[in-house]
Amino acid sequence: MKKTFIGKISKKKADRFEVIFNDEIFIGRPRGRIQLIDNLYVGDNVEFTIEDSYANIEKILPRKNFFIRPNVANIDKLLIVIAKEPTIDWLLVDKMIINCYANNIEPIICYNKADLVKDEDVEKELSPYAKFMECIKISAIKKENLDALVDVLSEGVTCLAGQSAVGKTTILNSILDLNLRTGGLSEKISRGKHTTRHVEIYKVLDGLVMDTAGFSVFTLINKKPNELKDYYHEFIELQRGCRFSSCLHINEPDCAVIKAYQKGQIDSGRYDRYLKIYEEVKTAYDKKFM
Ligand SMILES: Nc1nc2c(ncn2[C@@H]2O[C@H](COP(=O)(O)OP(=O)(O)OP(=O)(O)O)[C@@H](O)[C@H]2O)c(=O)[nH]1
Ligand SMILES: [Zn+2]
């Protein structure tokens, strides 16, 4: 029997694919198990054999999570990139955080273009988030604080997400400039506005980074409205004090979260957006099931 290896799909376009194994990249052979190949997602862990130095997929291993359009699997962290410019869309940020916690992904906020803002202003903006999640601030252009970024990227599989022009491409290129052990990321990334975007994986030390520019799947919430509150980590401690264990913290009597909000102990922006997202999710849910 042929020796099997366990690798990760690092690229896929139609029936062409690549498998990354240690620091080596194998070209996949699109034959034989066509159905398996059709179902391959970038990020999939696969069992493969090597024949004439090509990878033959034998089996797709169970996924920790997966997303469609683009098809990606097994994401450990989401680097939510924001910046002073373009204006931060906090609603988008909150939706991404919800999706992370709902899919067993660690969200990390990366405030880029720190060269354009005062440190204390960044800290103030991030303070509601820094209470429950990791937040870093960098300047990709000035190459400031990239150590913190490398720390995040060098473990597990990280996706980059964020509005257009926050600096995702610049960030990836700034990492490349550090000349770390990066596999696959051999030349600078440049994108024309009209090039079709597909997902690729790059190696950063022991971590992998998925370049999912133009990624919007993290903003579509496919959850029951009454589950939303579970993804607000700053509510979790407080909600033990609510009169009802099923409290949604919207208009229930004796709600500890609402009380904390009234006392200014919970960020009002976060709470107001919670109500807004709740309404959105509820409307979509009712439409689907009523
Ligand atoms: N001042 C400053 N500008 C930056 C920084 N990082 C990126 N930029 C600028 O922001 C603009 C957008 O950067 P991109 O890297 O293309 O942004 P993107 O997120 O990849 O954008 P899309 O490809 O549209 O998703 C460019 O003009 C960059 O030069 C930074 O750290 N500081
Ligand atoms: Zn409550």
Short mmCIF file of C-alpha atoms and ligand atoms in Angstrom, two decimals:
data_model
loop_
_atom_site.label_atom_id
_atom_site.label_comp_id
_atom_site.label_asym_id
_atom_site.label_seq_id
_atom_site.Cartn_x
_atom_site.Cartn_y
_atom_site.Cartn_z
CA MET A 1 0.00 0.00 0.00
CA LYS A 2 1.16 3.52 -0.77
CA LYS A 3 2.31 5.75 2.06
CA THR A 4 -0.28 8.40 2.89
CA PHE A 5 0.47 11.91 4.13
CA ILE A 6 -1.73 14.52 5.75
CA GLY A 7 -1.57 17.92 4.12
CA LYS A 8 -3.70 20.98 3.61
CA ILE A 9 -5.30 22.33 0.45
CA SER A 10 -3.59 25.63 -0.23
CA LYS A 11 -5.10 26.52 -3.57
CA LYS A 12 -7.99 25.39 -5.72
CA LYS A 13 -9.26 26.48 -9.09
CA ALA A 14 -11.73 24.22 -10.90
CA ASP A 15 -10.11 20.76 -10.78
CA ARG A 16 -6.61 22.10 -10.14
CA PHE A 17 -5.39 22.22 -6.60
CA GLU A 18 -2.29 22.31 -4.44
CA VAL A 19 -1.50 20.58 -1.19
CA ILE A 20 0.88 22.04 1.36
CA PHE A 21 2.79 19.50 3.43
CA ASN A 22 5.48 20.70 5.83
CA ASP A 23 7.08 23.43 3.77
CA GLU A 24 6.51 21.74 0.45
CA ILE A 25 3.77 22.32 -2.06
CA PHE A 26 2.49 19.43 -4.16
CA ILE A 27 0.44 19.91 -7.28
CA GLY A 28 -2.73 17.87 -7.14
CA ARG A 29 -3.67 15.42 -9.81
CA PRO A 30 -7.25 15.97 -10.90
CA ARG A 31 -8.12 12.43 -11.75
CA GLY A 32 -9.63 9.42 -10.13
CA ARG A 33 -11.65 10.67 -7.23
CA ILE A 34 -13.41 13.44 -9.09
CA GLN A 35 -16.16 13.76 -6.49
CA LEU A 36 -13.64 14.23 -3.72
CA ILE A 37 -11.93 16.92 -5.73
CA ASP A 38 -15.23 18.70 -6.41
CA ASN A 39 -15.83 18.90 -2.69
CA LEU A 40 -12.39 20.17 -1.77
CA TYR A 41 -12.21 23.48 0.04
CA VAL A 42 -9.13 25.60 0.53
CA GLY A 43 -8.06 24.84 4.09
CA ASP A 44 -9.22 21.23 3.97
CA ASN A 45 -6.97 18.74 5.68
CA VAL A 46 -6.55 15.78 3.37
CA GLU A 47 -4.96 12.40 3.26
CA PHE A 48 -2.96 12.09 0.07
CA THR A 49 -0.52 9.79 -1.64
CA ILE A 50 2.30 10.85 -3.90
CA GLU A 51 2.62 9.47 -7.40
CA ASP A 52 5.17 10.82 -9.89
CA SER A 53 5.54 13.75 -7.45
CA TYR A 54 1.84 14.66 -7.83
CA ALA A 55 -0.60 14.56 -4.94
CA ASN A 56 -3.55 12.19 -5.19
CA ILE A 57 -6.32 12.97 -2.72
CA GLU A 58 -7.52 9.90 -0.86
CA LYS A 59 -9.73 11.42 1.81
CA ILE A 60 -10.97 14.76 3.18
CA LEU A 61 -10.66 14.89 6.98
CA PRO A 62 -13.55 16.24 9.11
CA ARG A 63 -13.86 20.04 9.14
CA LYS A 64 -13.83 22.28 12.19
CA ASN A 65 -15.88 24.83 10.26
CA PHE A 66 -16.49 25.81 6.65
CA PHE A 67 -17.88 28.64 4.58
CA ILE A 68 -19.18 28.85 1.05
CA ARG A 69 -18.49 31.45 -1.64
CA PRO A 70 -15.58 31.35 -1.40
CA ASN A 71 -15.28 27.78 -0.22
CA VAL A 72 -12.90 27.68 2.73
CA ALA A 73 -12.56 25.35 5.70
CA ASN A 74 -10.84 24.98 9.06
CA ILE A 75 -10.37 28.61 10.00
CA ASP A 76 -8.86 29.19 13.46
CA LYS A 77 -8.66 32.97 13.59
CA LEU A 78 -10.17 35.93 11.81
CA LEU A 79 -8.08 39.06 11.61
CA ILE A 80 -10.66 41.82 11.37
CA VAL A 81 -8.78 44.70 9.79
CA ILE A 82 -10.04 48.22 10.45
CA ALA A 83 -8.44 51.64 10.00
CA LYS A 84 -9.14 55.31 10.46
CA GLU A 85 -9.81 55.46 6.72
CA PRO A 86 -12.23 54.22 5.39
CA THR A 87 -14.63 55.11 8.22
CA ILE A 88 -14.99 52.09 10.48
CA ASP A 89 -18.17 50.11 9.96
CA TRP A 90 -18.66 48.81 13.51
CA LEU A 91 -21.86 47.01 12.55
CA LEU A 92 -19.81 44.94 10.14
CA VAL A 93 -17.17 44.34 12.82
CA ASP A 94 -19.80 43.15 15.31
CA LYS A 95 -21.36 40.81 12.76
CA MET A 96 -17.98 39.31 12.00
CA ILE A 97 -17.32 38.77 15.71
CA ILE A 98 -20.68 37.01 16.12
CA ASN A 99 -19.89 34.72 13.21
CA CYS A 100 -16.50 33.94 14.66
CA TYR A 101 -17.84 32.87 18.03
CA ALA A 102 -20.64 30.95 16.32
CA ASN A 103 -18.10 29.00 14.26
CA ASN A 104 -15.38 28.35 16.80
CA ILE A 105 -13.05 31.00 15.36
CA GLU A 106 -11.01 33.45 17.43
CA PRO A 107 -11.62 37.02 16.25
CA ILE A 108 -8.78 39.53 16.50
CA ILE A 109 -9.09 43.20 15.67
CA CYS A 110 -6.16 44.65 13.76
CA TYR A 111 -6.25 48.44 13.72
CA ASN A 112 -4.11 49.36 10.71
CA LYS A 113 -2.80 52.78 9.62
CA ALA A 114 -1.93 53.60 13.22
CA ASP A 115 0.45 56.19 11.77
CA LEU A 116 -2.60 58.34 11.00
CA VAL A 117 -4.05 58.39 14.53
CA LYS A 118 -2.96 59.16 18.05
CA ASP A 119 -2.35 56.10 20.23
CA GLU A 120 -4.87 57.21 22.82
CA ASP A 121 -7.59 57.61 20.18
CA VAL A 122 -7.04 54.07 18.94
CA GLU A 123 -7.11 52.75 22.49
CA LYS A 124 -10.35 54.56 23.21
CA GLU A 125 -12.01 53.17 20.10
CA LEU A 126 -10.85 49.66 20.86
CA SER A 127 -11.58 49.68 24.59
CA PRO A 128 -15.05 48.05 24.39
CA TYR A 129 -13.49 45.18 22.43
CA ALA A 130 -10.19 44.85 24.28
CA LYS A 131 -12.24 43.70 27.29
CA PHE A 132 -13.00 40.36 25.72
CA MET A 133 -10.81 39.87 22.65
CA GLU A 134 -7.31 40.48 21.38
CA CYS A 135 -6.81 43.83 19.66
CA ILE A 136 -3.59 44.95 18.02
CA LYS A 137 -2.65 48.17 16.28
CA ILE A 138 -0.12 48.35 13.48
CA SER A 139 1.04 50.45 10.61
CA ALA A 140 1.60 48.23 7.61
CA ILE A 141 3.20 51.06 5.66
CA LYS A 142 5.55 52.18 8.43
CA LYS A 143 6.05 48.55 9.47
CA GLU A 144 5.20 49.42 13.06
CA ASN A 145 4.28 46.76 15.59
CA LEU A 146 4.41 43.97 13.04
CA ASP A 147 5.73 41.66 15.79
CA ALA A 148 2.26 41.58 17.32
CA LEU A 149 0.82 40.69 13.94
CA VAL A 150 3.37 37.95 13.30
CA ASP A 151 2.53 36.50 16.72
CA VAL A 152 -1.08 36.14 15.64
CA LEU A 153 -0.34 34.81 12.17
CA SER A 154 2.35 32.33 13.11
CA GLU A 155 -0.05 29.90 14.73
CA GLY A 156 -3.11 28.24 13.24
CA VAL A 157 -5.00 29.28 10.12
CA THR A 158 -5.91 32.95 9.96
CA CYS A 159 -8.21 34.71 7.52
CA LEU A 160 -8.03 38.41 6.81
CA ALA A 161 -11.28 40.32 6.51
CA GLY A 162 -12.25 43.93 6.39
CA GLN A 163 -13.70 46.69 4.28
CA SER A 164 -12.08 47.60 1.01
CA ALA A 165 -8.97 49.80 1.36
CA VAL A 166 -8.29 49.11 5.05
CA GLY A 167 -4.91 47.74 3.96
CA LYS A 168 -5.24 43.96 3.79
CA THR A 169 -2.96 43.61 0.78
CA THR A 170 -0.44 46.04 2.25
CA ILE A 171 -0.42 44.01 5.47
CA LEU A 172 0.31 40.75 3.64
CA ASN A 173 3.08 42.41 1.67
CA SER A 174 4.59 43.95 4.80
CA ILE A 175 4.79 40.48 6.32
CA LEU A 176 6.54 39.26 3.19
CA ASP A 177 9.10 42.04 3.56
CA LEU A 178 10.08 40.63 6.94
CA ASN A 179 11.61 37.68 5.09
CA LEU A 180 10.16 35.15 7.46
CA ARG A 181 9.82 31.54 6.52
CA THR A 182 6.92 32.05 4.16
CA GLY A 183 5.86 29.35 1.76
CA GLY A 184 3.89 30.16 -1.34
CA LEU A 185 4.06 33.87 -0.72
CA SER A 186 6.97 34.24 -3.07
CA GLU A 187 6.18 37.47 -4.78
CA LYS A 188 4.31 40.59 -3.85
CA ILE A 189 0.60 40.47 -4.19
CA SER A 190 -0.88 42.91 -6.58
CA ARG A 191 -4.44 43.01 -7.66
CA GLY A 192 -6.09 44.78 -10.47
CA LYS A 193 -9.54 46.01 -9.59
CA HIS A 194 -11.09 43.53 -12.00
CA THR A 195 -9.06 40.40 -11.42
CA THR A 196 -11.09 37.46 -10.24
CA ARG A 197 -10.31 36.71 -6.68
CA HIS A 198 -9.69 33.25 -5.44
CA VAL A 199 -8.47 32.09 -2.09
CA GLU A 200 -4.85 31.24 -1.46
CA ILE A 201 -2.95 30.14 1.60
CA TYR A 202 0.44 31.42 2.67
CA LYS A 203 2.75 30.16 5.33
CA VAL A 204 4.00 32.49 8.07
CA LEU A 205 6.36 30.58 10.35
CA ASP A 206 4.17 27.77 11.72
CA GLY A 207 0.94 29.49 10.82
CA LEU A 208 -1.06 29.78 7.63
CA VAL A 209 -2.76 32.88 6.33
CA MET A 210 -5.71 32.75 4.00
CA ASP A 211 -5.93 35.64 1.66
CA THR A 212 -9.66 36.01 1.38
CA ALA A 213 -9.87 39.54 0.10
CA GLY A 214 -13.38 40.54 -0.76
CA PHE A 215 -14.66 38.08 1.79
CA SER A 216 -18.18 38.89 2.88
CA VAL A 217 -19.45 35.55 4.17
CA PHE A 218 -18.51 36.50 7.71
CA THR A 219 -21.17 39.18 7.71
CA LEU A 220 -24.15 36.93 7.00
CA ILE A 221 -25.55 35.63 10.24
CA ASN A 222 -27.28 32.31 10.01
CA LYS A 223 -28.39 31.92 13.62
CA LYS A 224 -31.55 31.95 15.66
CA PRO A 225 -32.21 35.47 16.96
CA ASN A 226 -32.36 34.30 20.57
CA GLU A 227 -28.87 32.78 20.29
CA LEU A 228 -27.25 36.08 19.35
CA LYS A 229 -26.70 37.16 22.94
CA ASP A 230 -24.45 34.15 23.51
CA TYR A 231 -21.91 35.66 21.15
CA TYR A 232 -21.57 38.87 23.17
CA HIS A 233 -18.83 37.92 25.54
CA GLU A 234 -19.22 41.07 27.61
CA PHE A 235 -22.81 40.00 28.44
CA ILE A 236 -21.89 36.55 29.69
CA GLU A 237 -20.68 37.48 33.18
CA LEU A 238 -23.52 39.96 33.67
CA GLN A 239 -26.43 37.87 32.48
CA ARG A 240 -26.35 35.64 35.54
CA GLY A 241 -27.90 38.63 37.28
CA CYS A 242 -30.92 38.76 34.92
CA ARG A 243 -34.26 37.71 36.43
CA PHE A 244 -34.98 35.29 33.57
CA SER A 245 -32.39 32.80 32.42
CA SER A 246 -33.79 33.16 28.89
CA CYS A 247 -33.38 36.96 29.03
CA LEU A 248 -32.49 38.48 25.65
CA HIS A 249 -31.56 41.80 27.31
CA ILE A 250 -33.94 43.74 25.11
CA ASN A 251 -36.95 44.80 27.21
CA GLU A 252 -37.25 42.21 29.97
CA PRO A 253 -37.73 43.34 33.57
CA ASP A 254 -34.76 43.11 35.95
CA CYS A 255 -32.23 42.67 33.19
CA ALA A 256 -28.67 43.00 34.47
CA VAL A 257 -27.34 43.80 31.00
CA ILE A 258 -29.77 46.70 30.50
CA LYS A 259 -28.89 47.98 33.97
CA ALA A 260 -25.18 47.84 33.14
CA TYR A 261 -25.90 49.67 29.90
CA GLN A 262 -27.80 52.40 31.76
CA LYS A 263 -24.89 52.81 34.15
CA GLY A 264 -22.46 53.08 31.25
CA GLN A 265 -20.74 49.81 32.13
CA ILE A 266 -21.47 48.35 28.71
CA ASP A 267 -20.46 50.24 25.62
CA SER A 268 -23.58 51.91 24.24
CA GLY A 269 -22.45 51.45 20.63
CA ARG A 270 -22.07 47.70 21.10
CA TYR A 271 -25.44 47.42 22.84
CA ASP A 272 -27.31 49.58 20.30
CA ARG A 273 -25.85 47.55 17.47
CA TYR A 274 -26.86 44.35 19.29
CA LEU A 275 -30.48 45.53 19.15
CA LYS A 276 -30.11 46.38 15.49
CA ILE A 277 -28.52 43.05 14.57
CA TYR A 278 -31.16 41.24 16.64
CA GLU A 279 -33.93 42.92 14.63
CA GLU A 280 -32.19 42.10 11.34
CA VAL A 281 -31.63 38.48 12.25
CA LYS A 282 -35.16 38.12 13.61
CA THR A 283 -36.72 39.56 10.45
CA ALA A 284 -34.70 37.19 8.27
CA TYR A 285 -35.50 34.25 10.56
CA ASP A 286 -39.24 34.97 10.69
CA LYS A 287 -39.34 35.26 6.91
CA LYS A 288 -37.69 31.87 6.58
CA PHE A 289 -39.79 29.98 9.10
CA MET A 290 -43.16 31.73 9.28
N1 LIG B 1 -1.16 55.68 6.09
C1 LIG B 1 -1.26 54.38 5.86
N2 LIG B 1 -1.82 53.93 4.72
C2 LIG B 1 -1.91 52.61 4.52
C3 LIG B 1 -1.45 51.67 5.48
N3 LIG B 1 -1.69 50.42 5.00
C4 LIG B 1 -2.28 50.58 3.80
N4 LIG B 1 -2.41 51.89 3.49
C5 LIG B 1 -2.98 52.46 2.25
O1 LIG B 1 -4.36 52.16 2.17
C6 LIG B 1 -4.75 51.95 0.81
C7 LIG B 1 -5.47 50.63 0.64
O2 LIG B 1 -4.58 49.56 0.93
P1 LIG B 1 -4.80 48.08 0.36
O3 LIG B 1 -3.72 47.25 0.94
O4 LIG B 1 -4.95 48.11 -1.11
O5 LIG B 1 -6.21 47.75 1.00
P2 LIG B 1 -7.09 46.40 0.88
O6 LIG B 1 -7.75 46.21 2.19
O7 LIG B 1 -6.26 45.29 0.38
O8 LIG B 1 -8.16 46.84 -0.18
P3 LIG B 1 -9.08 45.91 -1.15
O9 LIG B 1 -8.13 45.17 -2.05
O10 LIG B 1 -9.94 46.89 -1.86
O11 LIG B 1 -9.87 45.01 -0.25
C8 LIG B 1 -3.47 52.05 -0.02
O12 LIG B 1 -3.39 53.34 -0.58
C9 LIG B 1 -2.37 51.83 1.01
O13 LIG B 1 -1.18 52.48 0.65
C10 LIG B 1 -0.84 52.18 6.68
O14 LIG B 1 -0.40 51.44 7.57
N5 LIG B 1 -0.80 53.53 6.81
ZN ZN B 2 -30.96 40.39 30.58
#
